[in-house]
Tab-separated table of C-alpha atoms in Angstrom:
chain	number	residue	atom	x	y	z
A	1	UNK	CA	104.911	101.291	108.132
A	2	UNK	CA	105.576	104.912	107.288
A	3	UNK	CA	103.713	107.327	109.630
A	4	UNK	CA	101.591	109.676	107.954
A	5	UNK	CA	92.078	109.495	108.814
A	6	UNK	CA	90.539	111.146	106.087
A	7	UNK	CA	87.644	113.622	106.332
A	8	UNK	CA	87.472	113.631	102.546
A	9	UNK	CA	86.957	110.903	100.047
A	10	UNK	CA	85.943	110.846	96.435
A	11	UNK	CA	82.358	111.903	95.944
A	12	UNK	CA	81.183	108.477	95.004
A	13	UNK	CA	83.182	106.898	97.783
A	14	UNK	CA	81.125	108.893	100.238
A	15	UNK	CA	78.027	107.294	98.790
A	16	UNK	CA	79.507	103.833	98.830
A	17	UNK	CA	81.625	103.265	101.882
A	18	UNK	CA	84.433	104.570	104.015
A	19	UNK	CA	87.116	103.521	106.445
A	20	UNK	CA	88.326	99.976	106.169
A	21	UNK	CA	85.767	99.229	103.450
A	22	UNK	CA	87.421	101.797	101.177
A	23	UNK	CA	89.339	99.313	99.133
A	24	UNK	CA	86.217	97.277	98.465
A	25	UNK	CA	84.361	100.438	97.525
A	26	UNK	CA	87.122	101.367	95.124
A	27	UNK	CA	86.886	98.019	93.437
A	28	UNK	CA	83.131	98.317	93.132
A	29	UNK	CA	83.318	101.758	91.598
A	30	UNK	CA	86.322	101.067	89.426
A	31	UNK	CA	85.710	97.458	88.434
A	32	UNK	CA	88.830	97.049	86.311
A	33	UNK	CA	90.865	96.204	89.375
A	34	UNK	CA	88.626	93.343	90.372
A	35	UNK	CA	88.331	92.047	86.844
A	36	UNK	CA	92.076	92.021	86.515
A	37	UNK	CA	92.566	90.389	89.873
A	38	UNK	CA	90.081	87.706	88.863
A	39	UNK	CA	92.349	86.809	85.971
A	40	UNK	CA	90.389	88.392	83.159
A	41	UNK	CA	91.925	90.123	80.206
A	42	UNK	CA	92.616	93.859	80.145
A	43	UNK	CA	93.100	95.823	76.923
A	44	UNK	CA	96.175	97.977	76.457
A	45	UNK	CA	96.336	100.207	73.391
A	46	UNK	CA	99.665	100.901	71.699
A	47	UNK	CA	99.426	103.668	69.116
A	48	UNK	CA	101.882	105.181	66.678
A	49	UNK	CA	101.364	108.495	64.892
A	50	UNK	CA	103.315	111.499	63.721
A	51	UNK	CA	102.127	114.043	66.273
A	52	UNK	CA	101.577	113.881	70.043
A	53	UNK	CA	97.901	114.796	69.655
A	54	UNK	CA	97.324	112.107	67.020
A	55	UNK	CA	99.000	109.494	69.202
A	56	UNK	CA	96.846	110.359	72.195
A	57	UNK	CA	93.641	110.301	70.132
A	58	UNK	CA	94.500	107.031	68.440
A	59	UNK	CA	95.408	105.282	71.701
A	60	UNK	CA	92.115	106.257	73.332
A	61	UNK	CA	90.127	105.404	70.186
A	62	UNK	CA	91.613	101.895	70.207
A	63	UNK	CA	89.947	101.396	73.616
A	64	UNK	CA	86.550	102.544	72.376
A	65	UNK	CA	86.946	106.290	72.834
A	66	UNK	CA	86.909	108.580	75.846
A	67	UNK	CA	83.160	107.962	76.270
A	68	UNK	CA	84.140	104.547	77.637
A	69	UNK	CA	85.814	106.233	80.589
A	70	UNK	CA	84.284	109.694	81.082
A	71	UNK	CA	80.544	110.239	81.426
A	72	UNK	CA	78.472	113.348	80.779
A	73	UNK	CA	78.650	115.684	83.747
A	74	UNK	CA	81.790	114.159	85.263
A	75	UNK	CA	84.230	116.307	87.180
A	76	UNK	CA	87.564	115.189	85.774
A	77	UNK	CA	91.090	115.651	87.038
A	78	UNK	CA	93.698	115.315	84.324
A	79	UNK	CA	97.088	114.599	85.855
A	80	UNK	CA	100.083	115.124	83.539
A	81	UNK	CA	103.722	115.325	84.578
A	82	UNK	CA	104.623	119.032	84.893
A	83	UNK	CA	107.254	118.356	87.525
A	84	UNK	CA	110.340	119.836	85.952
A	85	UNK	CA	111.662	123.137	84.675
A	86	UNK	CA	112.294	121.691	81.232
A	87	UNK	CA	111.151	122.335	77.680
A	88	UNK	CA	109.054	119.809	75.735
A	89	UNK	CA	112.121	118.816	73.711
A	90	UNK	CA	113.892	117.711	76.903
A	91	UNK	CA	111.120	115.150	77.543
A	92	UNK	CA	110.947	115.451	81.327
A	93	UNK	CA	107.271	116.513	81.264
A	94	UNK	CA	104.235	115.293	79.316
A	95	UNK	CA	104.087	116.892	75.881
A	96	UNK	CA	101.711	119.911	75.881
A	97	UNK	CA	99.944	118.831	72.670
A	98	UNK	CA	99.361	115.395	74.215
A	99	UNK	CA	97.832	116.960	77.327
A	100	UNK	CA	95.520	119.232	75.313
A	101	UNK	CA	94.376	116.335	73.112
A	102	UNK	CA	93.375	114.277	76.168
A	103	UNK	CA	91.628	117.281	77.756
A	104	UNK	CA	89.734	117.914	74.510
A	105	UNK	CA	88.555	114.277	74.437
A	106	UNK	CA	87.308	114.542	78.031
A	107	UNK	CA	85.280	117.658	77.197
A	108	UNK	CA	83.937	116.066	74.006
A	109	UNK	CA	82.788	113.086	76.085
A	110	UNK	CA	80.710	115.478	78.173
A	111	UNK	CA	82.906	116.212	81.181
A	112	UNK	CA	81.482	119.106	83.196
A	113	UNK	CA	84.960	120.277	84.080
A	114	UNK	CA	88.550	119.248	83.492
A	115	UNK	CA	91.193	120.385	85.965
A	116	UNK	CA	94.895	120.121	85.137
A	117	UNK	CA	97.574	120.326	87.825
A	118	UNK	CA	100.703	118.748	89.261
A	119	UNK	CA	102.743	119.208	92.396
A	120	UNK	CA	106.063	120.088	90.821
A	121	UNK	CA	109.607	119.276	91.909
A	122	UNK	CA	111.169	122.490	90.552
A	123	UNK	CA	109.728	126.009	90.865
A	124	UNK	CA	106.040	125.619	89.917
A	125	UNK	CA	105.756	128.756	87.802
A	126	UNK	CA	108.822	127.895	85.759
A	127	UNK	CA	107.627	124.285	85.321
A	128	UNK	CA	104.157	125.299	84.139
A	129	UNK	CA	105.554	127.889	81.703
A	130	UNK	CA	108.652	126.147	80.347
A	131	UNK	CA	106.903	122.779	79.922
A	132	UNK	CA	104.581	124.582	77.490
A	133	UNK	CA	101.570	122.967	79.188
A	134	UNK	CA	100.123	126.105	80.787
A	135	UNK	CA	100.188	128.074	77.550
A	136	UNK	CA	98.848	125.180	75.459
A	137	UNK	CA	95.912	124.481	77.783
A	138	UNK	CA	94.997	128.157	78.179
A	139	UNK	CA	95.321	128.811	74.444
A	140	UNK	CA	93.008	125.889	73.653
A	141	UNK	CA	90.506	127.050	76.286
A	142	UNK	CA	90.444	130.610	74.892
A	143	UNK	CA	90.205	129.518	71.269
A	144	UNK	CA	87.341	127.135	71.960
A	145	UNK	CA	85.663	129.298	74.618
A	146	UNK	CA	85.802	126.573	77.245
A	147	UNK	CA	87.649	128.557	79.889
A	148	UNK	CA	84.941	127.823	82.455
A	149	UNK	CA	85.277	124.055	81.936
A	150	UNK	CA	89.009	123.590	81.351
A	151	UNK	CA	91.449	125.056	83.844
A	152	UNK	CA	95.121	124.614	84.663
A	153	UNK	CA	96.259	125.824	88.051
A	154	UNK	CA	98.943	125.501	90.710
A	155	UNK	CA	98.385	123.318	93.733
A	156	UNK	CA	97.770	125.079	97.073
A	157	UNK	CA	99.029	123.757	100.403
A	158	UNK	CA	95.644	124.345	102.033
A	159	UNK	CA	94.025	121.841	99.663
A	160	UNK	CA	96.082	118.862	100.801
A	161	UNK	CA	93.990	116.835	103.242
A	162	UNK	CA	94.880	113.849	105.385
A	163	UNK	CA	93.523	110.693	103.750
A	164	UNK	CA	93.476	107.203	105.208
A	165	UNK	CA	94.703	104.336	103.052
A	166	UNK	CA	92.890	101.095	103.938
A	167	UNK	CA	94.897	97.879	103.749
A	168	UNK	CA	98.070	99.855	103.163
A	169	UNK	CA	101.330	98.101	102.484
A	170	UNK	CA	103.417	100.988	103.827
A	171	UNK	CA	101.513	104.257	104.415
A	172	UNK	CA	98.279	104.158	106.443
A	173	UNK	CA	97.575	107.826	105.752
A	174	UNK	CA	98.975	110.713	103.772
A	175	UNK	CA	98.124	114.270	102.679
A	176	UNK	CA	96.514	113.981	99.240
A	177	UNK	CA	95.137	116.716	96.988
A	178	UNK	CA	91.482	117.373	97.640
A	179	UNK	CA	90.564	117.944	93.988
A	180	UNK	CA	91.823	114.445	93.116
A	181	UNK	CA	89.985	112.874	96.059
A	182	UNK	CA	86.710	114.566	95.106
A	183	UNK	CA	86.875	114.100	91.324
A	184	UNK	CA	84.479	111.740	89.576
A	185	UNK	CA	87.262	110.531	87.268
A	186	UNK	CA	91.010	110.868	87.138
A	187	UNK	CA	92.770	110.610	83.811
A	188	UNK	CA	96.447	109.920	84.348
A	189	UNK	CA	98.706	111.360	81.623
A	190	UNK	CA	102.356	110.589	82.415
A	191	UNK	CA	105.391	110.730	80.189
A	192	UNK	CA	107.541	107.610	79.904
A	193	UNK	CA	111.095	108.234	81.086
A	194	UNK	CA	114.101	106.931	82.940
A	195	UNK	CA	114.225	107.479	86.696
A	196	UNK	CA	117.474	107.174	88.596
A	197	UNK	CA	115.824	105.678	91.699
A	198	UNK	CA	112.712	103.898	90.433
A	199	UNK	CA	114.331	102.693	87.211
A	200	UNK	CA	111.564	104.125	85.069
A	201	UNK	CA	108.513	106.294	85.691
A	202	UNK	CA	105.158	105.757	83.967
A	203	UNK	CA	101.560	105.793	85.221
A	204	UNK	CA	101.954	104.420	88.746
A	205	UNK	CA	104.676	106.859	89.737
A	206	UNK	CA	103.032	109.846	88.054
A	207	UNK	CA	100.367	109.779	90.775
A	208	UNK	CA	102.949	111.038	93.256
A	209	UNK	CA	101.937	114.462	91.940
A	210	UNK	CA	98.785	114.417	94.083
A	211	UNK	CA	100.785	113.814	97.272
A	212	UNK	CA	101.624	116.553	99.752
A	213	UNK	CA	104.100	116.527	102.595
A	214	UNK	CA	107.618	115.215	102.416
A	215	UNK	CA	107.475	112.862	99.458
A	216	UNK	CA	111.132	112.012	99.954
A	217	UNK	CA	110.063	109.738	102.830
A	218	UNK	CA	108.310	107.326	100.533
A	219	UNK	CA	111.447	106.573	98.607
A	220	UNK	CA	112.515	104.277	101.440
A	221	UNK	CA	109.669	101.920	100.441
A	222	UNK	CA	108.810	103.372	97.093
A	223	UNK	CA	107.211	100.297	95.522
A	224	UNK	CA	104.810	99.715	98.418
A	225	UNK	CA	103.974	103.421	98.752
A	226	UNK	CA	103.131	103.766	95.067
A	227	UNK	CA	100.816	100.763	95.326
A	228	UNK	CA	99.154	102.398	98.362
A	229	UNK	CA	98.575	105.778	96.693
A	230	UNK	CA	97.250	104.234	93.503
A	231	UNK	CA	94.908	101.967	95.461
A	232	UNK	CA	93.548	104.932	97.438
A	233	UNK	CA	93.072	107.137	94.360
A	234	UNK	CA	92.327	104.835	91.416
A	235	UNK	CA	92.403	106.300	87.937
A	236	UNK	CA	89.771	105.759	85.241
A	237	UNK	CA	92.264	105.827	82.400
A	238	UNK	CA	96.013	106.077	81.935
A	239	UNK	CA	97.375	107.507	78.686
A	240	UNK	CA	101.177	107.359	78.505
A	241	UNK	CA	103.086	109.797	76.321
A	242	UNK	CA	106.017	107.878	74.801
A	243	UNK	CA	106.720	110.163	71.883
A	244	UNK	CA	109.995	111.670	73.040
A	245	UNK	CA	111.516	109.545	75.801
A	246	UNK	CA	114.247	110.462	78.266
A	247	UNK	CA	116.220	107.205	78.234
A	248	UNK	CA	118.863	108.128	80.819
A	249	UNK	CA	119.617	110.762	83.482
A	250	UNK	CA	115.978	110.993	84.492
A	251	UNK	CA	113.760	112.100	85.933
A	252	UNK	CA	114.889	115.676	85.255
A	253	UNK	CA	117.264	115.179	82.327
A	254	UNK	CA	118.190	118.334	80.459
A	255	UNK	CA	120.518	116.982	77.790
A	256	UNK	CA	118.894	116.443	74.408
A	257	UNK	CA	121.390	113.634	73.761
A	258	UNK	CA	119.480	111.625	76.414
A	259	UNK	CA	116.200	111.896	74.497
A	260	UNK	CA	115.114	109.292	71.948
A	261	UNK	CA	112.103	109.448	69.674
A	262	UNK	CA	109.666	106.516	69.820
A	263	UNK	CA	106.485	108.130	68.508
A	264	UNK	CA	104.284	105.936	70.718
A	265	UNK	CA	101.381	106.245	73.134
A	266	UNK	CA	99.927	103.582	75.425
A	267	UNK	CA	96.541	103.579	77.129
A	268	UNK	CA	94.549	101.343	79.441
A	269	UNK	CA	91.896	101.498	82.145
A	270	UNK	CA	94.347	99.433	84.229
A	271	UNK	CA	97.347	101.560	85.196
A	272	UNK	CA	99.422	98.481	86.020
A	273	UNK	CA	98.767	96.946	82.607
A	274	UNK	CA	99.626	100.218	80.862
A	275	UNK	CA	102.907	100.380	82.751
A	276	UNK	CA	103.745	96.741	81.986
A	277	UNK	CA	103.372	97.258	78.241
A	278	UNK	CA	105.185	100.611	78.124
A	279	UNK	CA	108.053	99.180	80.180
A	280	UNK	CA	108.337	96.262	77.781
A	281	UNK	CA	107.972	98.182	74.504
A	282	UNK	CA	110.066	101.234	75.337
A	283	UNK	CA	112.604	100.095	77.923
A	284	UNK	CA	112.723	96.325	77.224
A	285	UNK	CA	111.977	95.682	80.893
A	286	UNK	CA	109.807	92.904	82.337
A	287	UNK	CA	107.590	93.572	85.388
A	288	UNK	CA	110.079	91.807	87.649
A	289	UNK	CA	112.724	94.312	86.531
A	290	UNK	CA	110.773	97.327	87.879
A	291	UNK	CA	110.154	97.122	91.612
A	292	UNK	CA	106.993	99.210	91.825
A	293	UNK	CA	105.326	97.503	88.841
A	294	UNK	CA	106.074	94.075	90.269
A	295	UNK	CA	104.775	95.121	93.692
A	296	UNK	CA	101.573	96.557	92.170
A	297	UNK	CA	100.910	93.259	90.376
A	298	UNK	CA	101.691	91.211	93.469
A	299	UNK	CA	99.381	93.329	95.639
A	300	UNK	CA	96.335	92.963	93.351
A	301	UNK	CA	96.206	96.602	92.323
A	302	UNK	CA	95.592	95.664	88.693
A	303	UNK	CA	96.578	92.756	86.518
A	304	UNK	CA	98.438	89.947	88.232
A	305	UNK	CA	100.290	88.655	85.170
A	306	UNK	CA	101.422	89.718	81.710
A	307	UNK	CA	99.207	86.967	80.279
A	308	UNK	CA	96.107	89.003	81.237
A	309	UNK	CA	96.944	91.752	78.750
A	310	UNK	CA	95.364	91.940	75.306
A	311	UNK	CA	97.490	94.277	73.218
A	312	UNK	CA	95.555	96.410	70.715
A	313	UNK	CA	97.867	98.120	68.257
A	314	UNK	CA	97.215	100.832	65.747
């Protein structure tokens, strides 16, 4: 067990339960996990379109629209990958158009606020600017006069709070970002890419961006730790950007020769199911080939088998 109590929990968790009952509370409030664990089918959308924004919109529409996941008045955290000092063409970060399209859908569904952030690996200012995400989000907010509702900002050390992780496989507690813990809904917006240590990175691993402290520690038991973090902070929806994909030398990349165009997006309320399909369609990998996906399935975080997935393509 990696060393790492929690005065904060998500707003609805506070109403439901705390401490060791946290996992049960999570399942009650985010029923997809229980449904999947019970062997029921989970939809995964696979969309193709010419532009990043179209792909994002089509993937979410195939699942019934953002209204199926975000309710009027929700405080939403939108978590893209902004981790690297790379341009959109280098495909190390979520495409800025993709991020804006998902944010726009959240607002259209009635979200009271949408907050966009990531704990970066490279210099935060350079990552936010060179990824194109900061400019794209702020430009959209200005143009549509929604600056009070849609904000992109840097994480602050003071906002990481110690959170307990009930029934942990590896980390009983960790410093997690308060805004994610307190949000009504989290919409996870990773980019699909190669990862030298994890094999690939999709939705499950993207949630490392809400973790504080020395994240390098978790790489000793990465699969278990990713299952723990995702169980503690469940997401309402995962929308994977697989337009331009870094197929080798990830996660940072840098060489355009390592980038391949797929023109795809995947979405599901079950982050494990979304990862399973993206791994299969983009990287030709089965769950057993990717340690953290296999561990998430084994631990009951989401679906327990590929047979539980209903693929919806468009």
